[in-house]
Every structure is written in structure tokens, then in C-alpha cells.
PDB file of C-alpha atoms and ligand atoms in Angstrom:
ATOM      1  CA  MET L  20      41.358 114.413 130.227  1.00 82.00           C
ATOM      2  CA  PRO L  21      41.076 112.319 133.428  1.00 87.00           C
ATOM      3  CA  GLU L  22      42.913 109.005 132.646  1.00 90.00           C
ATOM      4  CA  LEU L  23      42.657 105.537 134.398  1.00 93.00           C
ATOM      5  CA  PRO L  24      45.268 106.776 136.832  1.00 90.00           C
ATOM      6  CA  GLU L  25      43.425 109.858 137.641  1.00 89.00           C
ATOM      7  CA  VAL L  26      39.989 107.993 138.017  1.00 93.00           C
ATOM      8  CA  GLU L  27      41.445 105.094 140.323  1.00 93.00           C
ATOM      9  CA  THR L  28      43.079 107.992 142.536  1.00 90.00           C
ATOM     10  CA  THR L  29      39.607 109.641 142.501  1.00 92.00           C
ATOM     11  CA  ARG L  30      37.982 106.309 143.955  1.00 94.00           C
ATOM     12  CA  ARG L  31      40.764 105.757 146.424  1.00 92.00           C
ATOM     13  CA  GLY L  32      40.396 109.547 147.471  1.00 90.00           C
ATOM     14  CA  ILE L  33      36.868 109.478 147.918  1.00 93.00           C
ATOM     15  CA  ALA L  34      35.946 105.939 148.989  1.00 95.00           C
ATOM     16  CA  PRO L  35      36.716 106.334 152.865  1.00 94.00           C
ATOM     17  CA  HIS L  36      34.312 109.508 153.077  1.00 94.00           C
ATOM     18  CA  VAL L  37      31.283 108.385 151.160  1.00 96.00           C
ATOM     19  CA  GLU L  38      31.052 104.721 151.533  1.00 98.00           C
ATOM     20  CA  ASP L  39      28.478 103.656 154.014  1.00 98.00           C
ATOM     21  CA  ARG L  40      27.360 107.174 155.125  1.00 97.00           C
ATOM     22  CA  GLU L  41      23.842 108.294 155.116  1.00 98.00           C
ATOM     23  CA  ILE L  42      22.861 110.519 152.202  1.00 98.00           C
ATOM     24  CA  VAL L  43      20.728 113.199 153.383  1.00 98.00           C
ATOM     25  CA  GLU L  44      20.254 115.545 150.609  1.00 98.00           C
ATOM     26  CA  VAL L  45      21.093 115.672 146.569  1.00 98.00           C
ATOM     27  CA  ILE L  46      21.413 119.068 144.939  1.00 98.00           C
ATOM     28  CA  VAL L  47      21.572 118.798 141.081  1.00 97.00           C
ATOM     29  CA  ARG L  48      22.204 122.213 139.744  1.00 97.00           C
ATOM     30  CA  GLN L  49      22.743 121.135 135.985  1.00 96.00           C
ATOM     31  CA  ARG L  50      20.855 117.844 134.522  1.00 96.00           C
ATOM     32  CA  ARG L  51      22.297 118.251 131.225  1.00 95.00           C
ATOM     33  CA  PHE L  52      25.354 116.070 130.544  1.00 95.00           C
ATOM     34  CA  ARG L  53      26.313 113.742 127.867  1.00 90.00           C
ATOM     35  CA  VAL L  54      23.543 111.762 129.475  1.00 92.00           C
ATOM     36  CA  PRO L  55      21.058 113.761 131.363  1.00 96.00           C
ATOM     37  CA  VAL L  56      20.971 113.112 135.403  1.00 97.00           C
ATOM     38  CA  PRO L  57      18.111 110.711 135.847  1.00 97.00           C
ATOM     39  CA  SER L  58      15.001 112.354 137.036  1.00 97.00           C
ATOM     40  CA  ASP L  59      14.739 109.740 140.216  1.00 97.00           C
ATOM     41  CA  VAL L  60      18.638 110.176 141.384  1.00 97.00           C
ATOM     42  CA  GLU L  61      17.687 112.382 144.478  1.00 97.00           C
ATOM     43  CA  GLU L  62      14.738 110.424 145.540  1.00 97.00           C
ATOM     44  CA  SER L  63      16.736 107.082 145.078  1.00 96.00           C
ATOM     45  CA  LEU L  64      19.760 108.393 147.002  1.00 98.00           C
ATOM     46  CA  ILE L  65      18.314 110.188 149.921  1.00 98.00           C
ATOM     47  CA  GLY L  66      18.253 107.979 152.989  1.00 98.00           C
ATOM     48  CA  SER L  67      20.464 105.346 151.346  1.00 98.00           C
ATOM     49  CA  ARG L  68      24.051 104.625 151.599  1.00 98.00           C
ATOM     50  CA  PHE L  69      26.860 103.858 149.101  1.00 98.00           C
ATOM     51  CA  GLY L  70      28.507 100.500 148.988  1.00 98.00           C
ATOM     52  CA  GLU L  71      32.031  99.765 148.025  1.00 98.00           C
ATOM     53  CA  LEU L  72      33.062 101.971 145.344  1.00 98.00           C
ATOM     54  CA  THR L  73      34.915 100.208 142.542  1.00 97.00           C
ATOM     55  CA  ARG L  74      36.119 101.036 139.123  1.00 97.00           C
ATOM     56  CA  ARG L  75      35.998  99.596 135.722  1.00 97.00           C
ATOM     57  CA  ALA L  76      38.080 101.448 132.957  1.00 96.00           C
ATOM     58  CA  LYS L  77      37.537 104.991 133.709  1.00 95.00           C
ATOM     59  CA  TYR L  78      33.865 104.510 135.049  1.00 97.00           C
ATOM     60  CA  LEU L  79      33.206 104.803 138.741  1.00 97.00           C
ATOM     61  CA  LEU L  80      30.820 102.437 140.220  1.00 98.00           C
ATOM     62  CA  LEU L  81      28.886 103.344 143.348  1.00 98.00           C
ATOM     63  CA  PRO L  82      26.300 100.647 144.254  1.00 97.00           C
ATOM     64  CA  VAL L  83      23.317 101.998 146.224  1.00 97.00           C
ATOM     65  CA  GLY L  84      20.688  99.485 147.301  1.00 93.00           C
ATOM     66  CA  GLU L  85      19.913  97.031 144.408  1.00 92.00           C
ATOM     67  CA  ARG L  86      21.184  99.513 141.807  1.00 96.00           C
ATOM     68  CA  THR L  87      24.572 100.958 140.957  1.00 97.00           C
ATOM     69  CA  LEU L  88      25.403 104.452 139.902  1.00 97.00           C
ATOM     70  CA  LEU L  89      28.072 105.084 136.940  1.00 97.00           C
ATOM     71  CA  TRP L  90      29.886 108.001 137.061  1.00 97.00           C
ATOM     72  CA  HIS L  91      32.415 109.059 134.183  1.00 96.00           C
ATOM     73  CA  LEU L  92      34.418 112.122 134.263  1.00 94.00           C
ATOM     74  CA  GLY L  93      34.452 112.886 130.719  1.00 93.00           C
ATOM     75  CA  MET L  94      36.817 115.318 129.498  1.00 90.00           C
ATOM     76  CA  SER L  95      37.076 117.846 132.270  1.00 89.00           C
ATOM     77  CA  GLY L  96      35.092 116.509 135.273  1.00 92.00           C
ATOM     78  CA  SER L  97      36.598 115.947 138.841  1.00 92.00           C
ATOM     79  CA  LEU L  98      34.926 114.494 142.058  1.00 93.00           C
ATOM     80  CA  ARG L  99      36.077 116.152 145.221  1.00 91.00           C
ATOM     81  CA  LEU L 100      35.013 116.325 148.984  1.00 93.00           C
ATOM     82  CA  ALA L 101      33.524 119.383 150.396  1.00 94.00           C
ATOM     83  CA  ARG L 102      31.782 120.261 153.699  1.00 95.00           C
ATOM     84  CA  VAL L 103      28.428 121.775 154.412  1.00 96.00           C
ATOM     85  CA  GLY L 104      28.962 125.456 153.994  1.00 95.00           C
ATOM     86  CA  ASP L 105      31.464 125.533 151.439  1.00 95.00           C
ATOM     87  CA  GLN L 106      29.922 127.486 148.585  1.00 96.00           C
ATOM     88  CA  PRO L 107      29.809 125.750 145.117  1.00 96.00           C
ATOM     89  CA  ARG L 108      31.956 127.461 142.667  1.00 94.00           C
ATOM     90  CA  LYS L 109      30.968 127.682 138.905  1.00 95.00           C
ATOM     91  CA  HIS L 110      30.647 124.510 137.178  1.00 96.00           C
ATOM     92  CA  ASP L 111      30.109 122.548 140.594  1.00 96.00           C
ATOM     93  CA  HIS L 112      27.107 120.631 139.188  1.00 97.00           C
ATOM     94  CA  VAL L 113      26.165 118.094 141.558  1.00 98.00           C
ATOM     95  CA  ASP L 114      26.248 117.652 145.441  1.00 98.00           C
ATOM     96  CA  VAL L 115      25.635 114.339 147.365  1.00 98.00           C
ATOM     97  CA  VAL L 116      25.528 115.422 151.158  1.00 98.00           C
ATOM     98  CA  PHE L 117      26.224 112.998 153.886  1.00 98.00           C
ATOM     99  CA  ASP L 118      24.830 112.940 157.585  1.00 97.00           C
ATOM    100  CA  ASP L 119      28.514 113.756 158.804  1.00 97.00           C
ATOM    101  CA  GLY L 120      28.507 117.055 156.801  1.00 97.00           C
ATOM    102  CA  ALA L 121      30.710 115.868 154.228  1.00 96.00           C
ATOM    103  CA  ILE L 122      29.858 116.447 150.427  1.00 96.00           C
ATOM    104  CA  LEU L 123      30.783 114.611 147.593  1.00 97.00           C
ATOM    105  CA  ARG L 124      30.920 117.422 144.767  1.00 96.00           C
ATOM    106  CA  TYR L 125      31.071 116.971 141.018  1.00 96.00           C
ATOM    107  CA  HIS L 126      32.771 119.945 139.082  1.00 94.00           C
ATOM    108  CA  ASP L 127      32.526 119.837 135.166  1.00 94.00           C
ATOM    109  CA  PRO L 128      33.175 122.760 133.069  1.00 93.00           C
ATOM    110  CA  ARG L 129      32.614 121.016 129.489  1.00 93.00           C
ATOM    111  CA  ARG L 130      29.975 118.494 130.838  1.00 94.00           C
ATOM    112  CA  PHE L 131      30.979 115.603 128.834  1.00 94.00           C
ATOM    113  CA  GLY L 132      31.036 113.473 131.788  1.00 95.00           C
ATOM    114  CA  PHE L 133      27.835 111.865 133.137  1.00 96.00           C
ATOM    115  CA  VAL L 134      25.928 110.226 136.004  1.00 97.00           C
ATOM    116  CA  ASP L 135      23.477 107.518 135.308  1.00 97.00           C
ATOM    117  CA  TRP L 136      22.123 104.288 136.394  1.00 97.00           C
ATOM    118  CA  LEU L 137      24.040 101.061 135.184  1.00 97.00           C
ATOM    119  CA  ALA L 138      21.805  98.887 132.997  1.00 95.00           C
ATOM    120  CA  GLY L 139      21.702  95.521 134.768  1.00 90.00           C
ATOM    121  CA  ASP L 140      25.307  94.851 135.684  1.00 89.00           C
ATOM    122  CA  VAL L 141      28.704  95.136 134.535  1.00 89.00           C
ATOM    123  CA  ASP L 142      28.540  92.439 132.043  1.00 90.00           C
ATOM    124  CA  THR L 143      24.944  93.524 130.507  1.00 94.00           C
ATOM    125  CA  ASP L 144      25.367  97.171 130.210  1.00 96.00           C
ATOM    126  CA  THR L 145      26.405  98.297 126.560  1.00 95.00           C
ATOM    127  CA  ARG L 146      29.004 100.867 127.929  1.00 95.00           C
ATOM    128  CA  LEU L 147      30.985  98.157 130.166  1.00 96.00           C
ATOM    129  CA  ALA L 148      30.259  94.874 128.615  1.00 95.00           C
ATOM    130  CA  ARG L 149      32.484  94.884 125.563  1.00 92.00           C
ATOM    131  CA  LEU L 150      35.420  96.365 127.349  1.00 97.00           C
ATOM    132  CA  GLY L 151      38.771  94.537 127.366  1.00 97.00           C
ATOM    133  CA  PRO L 152      40.502  93.632 130.659  1.00 98.00           C
ATOM    134  CA  GLU L 153      41.888  96.009 133.171  1.00 98.00           C
ATOM    135  CA  PRO L 154      45.597  96.536 132.186  1.00 98.00           C
ATOM    136  CA  LEU L 155      47.001  95.921 135.883  1.00 97.00           C
ATOM    137  CA  SER L 156      45.134  92.497 136.152  1.00 97.00           C
ATOM    138  CA  SER L 157      46.429  89.212 135.346  1.00 97.00           C
ATOM    139  CA  ALA L 158      43.975  88.878 132.391  1.00 97.00           C
ATOM    140  CA  PHE L 159      46.032  91.484 130.584  1.00 98.00           C
ATOM    141  CA  ASP L 160      49.303  90.231 129.335  1.00 98.00           C
ATOM    142  CA  GLY L 161      51.723  90.095 126.350  1.00 98.00           C
ATOM    143  CA  ASP L 162      50.055  86.749 125.306  1.00 98.00           C
ATOM    144  CA  ARG L 163      46.779  88.525 125.058  1.00 98.00           C
ATOM    145  CA  LEU L 164      48.312  91.367 122.629  1.00 98.00           C
ATOM    146  CA  TYR L 165      50.117  88.738 120.600  1.00 98.00           C
ATOM    147  CA  GLN L 166      46.810  86.363 120.043  1.00 98.00           C
ATOM    148  CA  LEU L 167      44.672  89.413 119.213  1.00 98.00           C
ATOM    149  CA  SER L 168      46.975  91.173 117.057  1.00 98.00           C
ATOM    150  CA  ARG L 169      47.686  88.405 114.479  1.00 97.00           C
ATOM    151  CA  GLY L 170      46.812  89.384 111.086  1.00 95.00           C
ATOM    152  CA  ARG L 171      46.582  93.079 111.939  1.00 96.00           C
ATOM    153  CA  ARG L 172      47.930  95.404 109.637  1.00 96.00           C
ATOM    154  CA  ALA L 173      47.089  98.508 111.763  1.00 95.00           C
ATOM    155  CA  ALA L 174      49.922 100.449 113.813  1.00 97.00           C
ATOM    156  CA  VAL L 175      50.643  98.856 117.228  1.00 98.00           C
ATOM    157  CA  LYS L 176      50.033 102.182 118.849  1.00 98.00           C
ATOM    158  CA  PRO L 177      46.190 102.440 118.269  1.00 97.00           C
ATOM    159  CA  PHE L 178      45.783  98.751 118.614  1.00 98.00           C
ATOM    160  CA  ILE L 179      47.072  99.128 122.346  1.00 98.00           C
ATOM    161  CA  MET L 180      44.781 101.929 122.751  1.00 97.00           C
ATOM    162  CA  ASP L 181      41.924 100.097 121.730  1.00 97.00           C
ATOM    163  CA  ASN L 182      39.238  99.536 124.738  1.00 96.00           C
ATOM    164  CA  ALA L 183      38.301  96.210 123.570  1.00 96.00           C
ATOM    165  CA  VAL L 184      42.020  95.189 123.509  1.00 98.00           C
ATOM    166  CA  VAL L 185      42.646  96.516 126.890  1.00 98.00           C
ATOM    167  CA  VAL L 186      41.358  99.324 128.708  1.00 98.00           C
ATOM    168  CA  GLY L 187      42.877 102.658 130.115  1.00 95.00           C
ATOM    169  CA  VAL L 188      45.939 102.937 127.811  1.00 96.00           C
ATOM    170  CA  GLY L 189      45.402 106.768 126.855  1.00 93.00           C
ATOM    171  CA  ASN L 190      48.047 108.546 124.671  1.00 93.00           C
ATOM    172  CA  ILE L 191      50.244 109.379 127.283  1.00 91.00           C
ATOM    173  CA  TYR L 192      50.676 105.763 128.381  1.00 94.00           C
ATOM    174  CA  ALA L 193      50.881 104.200 125.140  1.00 97.00           C
ATOM    175  CA  THR L 194      53.665 106.770 124.104  1.00 96.00           C
ATOM    176  CA  GLU L 195      55.574 105.834 127.187  1.00 96.00           C
ATOM    177  CA  ALA L 196      55.033 102.109 127.029  1.00 97.00           C
ATOM    178  CA  LEU L 197      56.129 101.965 123.390  1.00 98.00           C
ATOM    179  CA  PHE L 198      59.374 103.872 124.122  1.00 98.00           C
ATOM    180  CA  LEU L 199      60.222 101.529 127.313  1.00 98.00           C
ATOM    181  CA  ALA L 200      59.686  98.331 125.178  1.00 98.00           C
ATOM    182  CA  GLY L 201      61.722  99.802 122.263  1.00 98.00           C
ATOM    183  CA  ILE L 202      58.912  99.496 119.581  1.00 98.00           C
ATOM    184  CA  ASP L 203      58.006 101.792 116.883  1.00 98.00           C
ATOM    185  CA  PRO L 204      54.509 103.120 117.184  1.00 98.00           C
ATOM    186  CA  ARG L 205      53.993 102.785 113.471  1.00 97.00           C
ATOM    187  CA  ARG L 206      54.883  98.976 113.321  1.00 98.00           C
ATOM    188  CA  ALA L 207      51.878  96.959 112.180  1.00 98.00           C
ATOM    189  CA  ALA L 208      50.431  95.407 115.330  1.00 98.00           C
ATOM    190  CA  GLY L 209      50.604  91.734 113.663  1.00 98.00           C
ATOM    191  CA  ARG L 210      54.232  92.447 113.194  1.00 98.00           C
ATOM    192  CA  VAL L 211      55.380  92.453 116.701  1.00 98.00           C
ATOM    193  CA  SER L 212      56.684  89.141 118.290  1.00 98.00           C
ATOM    194  CA  ARG L 213      55.451  87.494 121.424  1.00 98.00           C
ATOM    195  CA  GLU L 214      58.556  88.466 123.341  1.00 98.00           C
ATOM    196  CA  ARG L 215      58.150  92.143 122.503  1.00 98.00           C
ATOM    197  CA  TYR L 216      54.411  92.023 123.204  1.00 98.00           C
ATOM    198  CA  ALA L 217      55.431  90.448 126.697  1.00 98.00           C
ATOM    199  CA  ARG L 218      57.804  93.574 127.276  1.00 98.00           C
ATOM    200  CA  LEU L 219      55.190  95.824 126.167  1.00 98.00           C
ATOM    201  CA  ALA L 220      52.658  94.532 128.511  1.00 98.00           C
ATOM    202  CA  GLU L 221      54.837  94.961 131.318  1.00 98.00           C
ATOM    203  CA  ALA L 222      55.732  98.254 130.426  1.00 98.00           C
ATOM    204  CA  ILE L 223      51.958  99.478 130.076  1.00 98.00           C
ATOM    205  CA  LYS L 224      51.579  98.025 133.659  1.00 98.00           C
ATOM    206  CA  GLU L 225      54.858  99.860 134.754  1.00 96.00           C
ATOM    207  CA  VAL L 226      53.753 103.426 133.623  1.00 94.00           C
ATOM    208  CA  LEU L 227      49.874 103.152 134.762  1.00 94.00           C
ATOM    209  CA  ALA L 228      50.870 101.891 138.148  1.00 93.00           C
ATOM    210  CA  ALA L 229      53.556 104.551 138.564  1.00 91.00           C
ATOM    211  CA  ALA L 230      51.179 107.174 137.877  1.00 89.00           C
ATOM    212  CA  ILE L 231      48.755 105.739 140.342  1.00 89.00           C
ATOM    213  CA  THR L 232      51.600 105.787 142.880  1.00 86.00           C
ATOM    214  CA  GLN L 233      51.970 109.253 141.996  1.00 83.00           C
ATOM    215  CA  GLY L 234      48.578 110.107 142.422  1.00 80.00           C
ATOM    216  CA  GLY L 235      48.671 108.623 145.862  1.00 69.00           C
ATOM    217  CA  THR L 236      50.366 111.527 146.869  1.00 66.00           C
ATOM    218  CA  THR L 237      47.739 113.768 145.865  1.00 66.00           C
ATOM    219  CA  LEU L 238      44.875 111.968 148.251  1.00 64.00           C
ATOM    220  CA  ARG L 239      44.697 114.766 150.739  1.00 62.00           C
ATOM    221  CA  ASP L 240      43.553 117.008 147.891  1.00 63.00           C
ATOM    222  CA  PHE L 241      40.289 115.248 147.866  1.00 66.00           C
ATOM    223  CA  VAL L 242      39.453 115.935 151.393  1.00 63.00           C
ATOM    224  CA  SER L 243      40.497 120.032 151.243  1.00 49.00           C
ATOM    225  CA  GLY L 244      38.043 120.300 148.639  1.00 50.00           C
ATOM    226  CA  THR L 245      40.348 122.797 146.934  1.00 50.00           C
ATOM    227  CA  GLY L 246      42.365 122.864 143.858  1.00 52.00           C
ATOM    228  CA  GLU L 247      41.945 121.311 140.704  1.00 52.00           C
ATOM    229  CA  PRO L 248      43.380 117.842 139.644  1.00 51.00           C
ATOM    230  CA  GLY L 249      46.003 117.784 137.248  1.00 50.00           C
ATOM    231  CA  TYR L 250      48.150 115.374 135.667  1.00 53.00           C
ATOM    232  CA  PHE L 251      50.508 113.683 138.142  1.00 57.00           C
ATOM    233  CA  ALA L 252      54.336 115.170 137.827  1.00 57.00           C
ATOM    234  CA  GLN L 253      55.447 111.538 136.253  1.00 66.00           C
ATOM    235  CA  ARG L 254      58.840 112.045 134.648  1.00 79.00           C
ATOM    236  CA  LEU L 255      57.860 111.513 130.964  1.00 89.00           C
ATOM    237  CA  ASN L 256      60.376 110.099 128.530  1.00 95.00           C
ATOM    238  CA  VAL L 257      58.831 110.981 125.249  1.00 95.00           C
ATOM    239  CA  TYR L 258      55.433 112.052 125.646  1.00 93.00           C
ATOM    240  CA  GLY L 259      55.500 115.912 124.875  1.00 91.00           C
ATOM    241  CA  ARG L 260      59.137 116.165 124.447  1.00 94.00           C
ATOM    242  CA  ALA L 261      59.286 116.101 120.526  1.00 97.00           C
ATOM    243  CA  GLY L 262      62.381 117.866 119.094  1.00 98.00           C
ATOM    244  CA  GLN L 263      64.442 117.198 122.403  1.00 97.00           C
ATOM    245  CA  PRO L 264      67.143 114.865 122.781  1.00 98.00           C
ATOM    246  CA  CYS L 265      66.144 110.862 123.551  1.00 98.00           C
ATOM    247  CA  ARG L 266      66.993 110.394 127.552  1.00 96.00           C
ATOM    248  CA  ARG L 267      68.514 107.122 126.389  1.00 97.00           C
ATOM    249  CA  CYS L 268      70.575 107.647 123.255  1.00 98.00           C
ATOM    250  CA  GLY L 269      70.512 111.473 122.651  1.00 98.00           C
ATOM    251  CA  ALA L 270      68.693 111.475 119.173  1.00 98.00           C
ATOM    252  CA  GLU L 271      66.228 113.941 118.385  1.00 98.00           C
ATOM    253  CA  LEU L 272      62.695 112.712 119.203  1.00 98.00           C
ATOM    254  CA  ARG L 273      60.044 112.569 116.449  1.00 98.00           C
ATOM    255  CA  GLN L 274      56.610 113.444 116.080  1.00 97.00           C
ATOM    256  CA  ILE L 275      54.113 111.969 113.811  1.00 96.00           C
ATOM    257  CA  VAL L 276      50.218 111.445 113.851  1.00 95.00           C
ATOM    258  CA  LEU L 277      48.828 107.982 114.381  1.00 94.00           C
ATOM    259  CA  GLY L 278      45.127 107.437 114.615  1.00 87.00           C
ATOM    260  CA  GLN L 279      44.632 111.072 114.878  1.00 90.00           C
ATOM    261  CA  ARG L 280      46.784 111.114 117.956  1.00 92.00           C
ATOM    262  CA  ALA L 281      50.166 112.990 118.350  1.00 93.00           C
ATOM    263  CA  SER L 282      52.894 110.207 118.761  1.00 96.00           C
ATOM    264  CA  VAL L 283      56.284 110.931 119.938  1.00 97.00           C
ATOM    265  CA  PHE L 284      58.808 108.324 119.681  1.00 98.00           C
ATOM    266  CA  CYS L 285      62.713 107.750 119.141  1.00 98.00           C
ATOM    267  CA  PRO L 286      63.767 106.625 115.527  1.00 98.00           C
ATOM    268  CA  ILE L 287      66.911 104.987 117.230  1.00 98.00           C
ATOM    269  CA  CYS L 288      65.796 103.139 120.227  1.00 98.00           C
ATOM    270  CA  GLN L 289      62.249 102.118 118.923  1.00 98.00           C
ATOM    271  CA  ARG L 290      61.960  99.496 116.022  1.00 97.00           C
TER     272      ARG L 290
HETATM  273 ZN1   ZN Y 318      66.721 106.961 121.598  1.00 72.14          ZN
END
């Protein structure tokens, strides 16, 4: 599933090629997604230009005139650049064609993604309005985690994966950040000290920033239009390493299920 770093890398990869270019054609080969492609997308885009692309959580925002398109990659979606004449492959569902021959091409085998108009603005659209802060912004820090967690008995791992607390902390990043901060994922969120939350917030920023940096090395893939996006080859300390030795202390890493998600941790380093 594309996580926040992949979505941010997508934004950086496509922005220079699609911003402020005249849209000359829109080809929708499949309209049935989690939300159907709005019937007026073709008519609204042709002859217009996208303004500055931004991102909120895992949503890409593409302003066009007075409105904004909201694009979500779902479980298996990707946005890539192609050129006029590049034949669409299976599952290439939407093409936005620009006057210089570039194509913004949406590929999504499982069709859990969608493209839709933003309802109002980012503060009023129900999909975005209740989201917590961006993890790499100054609005997110250990104090926020500490304040929101007081009295909460739920485990700390699902707590930091809650989009109302902070957006974009998927399973990989939560697992890795808890290891770096030395916090047992099962610990009650309300029983983590302010100091340890400060360390955890820093660890979350660190793992996400590292993934985005890694993604930067793949930016040229957006222009070539070939290849599938994958997870960045980040060195993982615990995620996917159950049963293997902890890189720090050598103890065997354990796997449990928390909030229906697999969680790997070191029983010695994480308390
Ligand atoms: Zn360890």
C-alpha cells in the first residue's frame, strides 16, 4: 500500500511535469473506483492547467481553476508520467494529456483509489477536516502525543497510527519508530511519559524523513513511465524481522497482533 513517503515522492516526481501545463485531453477508461470518477472531470480539465500540487496525509491535491481534485492511491494505485504514443497497459485507468505530449497516467489494479473533487476546501471536506497534523510539521511533537494520550488504556502503537492523532504513520513506520524510541508497542498510551513521547515523535519524523529521502532516488522513474512503484529499500530494524536477532541486543524479535496489525518488537530493548 502506498504510504505517506510514497505519496510525497509521487507528488515531487510528477509536479514539475504537470503544473501549469495546458490539459488537452482526458481519457477515463474505467470510472468505477471506491468513488466513481465524477462525470464532469473531462469537461472541467480540458483547456485548464493544474496549479501547485500539494499533499495532505495520503491525499494528493491538484488545484484546477476554482476547484481542486483529490487523488488517493488506495491500496495499489500509482501515478506515473508517460508520453503520447505510450500504449496503456492493463489497469491504466486514467490519462491526463498535456500540450507538450506528457501524460499523467493512473494505474490501479485493485481500484481502491479514487479521484474526486474536493468538497469545499481542506477544512470542510469530511475526508480531510478531521485529520491530525502532518508528522513532519512542527504541529506534531511529543507534547501532542502526551496530551492526547492521557487516560488512554489502548496500546501506544494503534494510538500513533490513529489519523486523528497524527497522519501517515503506517504499520512499518509505527513499528520502526517504537523500536528506535525503545517503547513496547503493547504499553498503554496513557502510561508513556512526556520524555518518552518526545523521543517517539522524533523517531517518527526520522523514519518518515528517511523514507522520503530514499524515495528521492527513485524520482527519475516517474519520468521513464516504466516500472512499478515499490517500497523504498530502507534498512528496517524490526518490521518483517520476527524471529531474527535484534540489531541492538541480539535477542530474538517477537511478533504479536495489535489492532489487527502484525507488530514486531524486541522484548529486551522495548519497554
Ligand atoms: Zn534488542
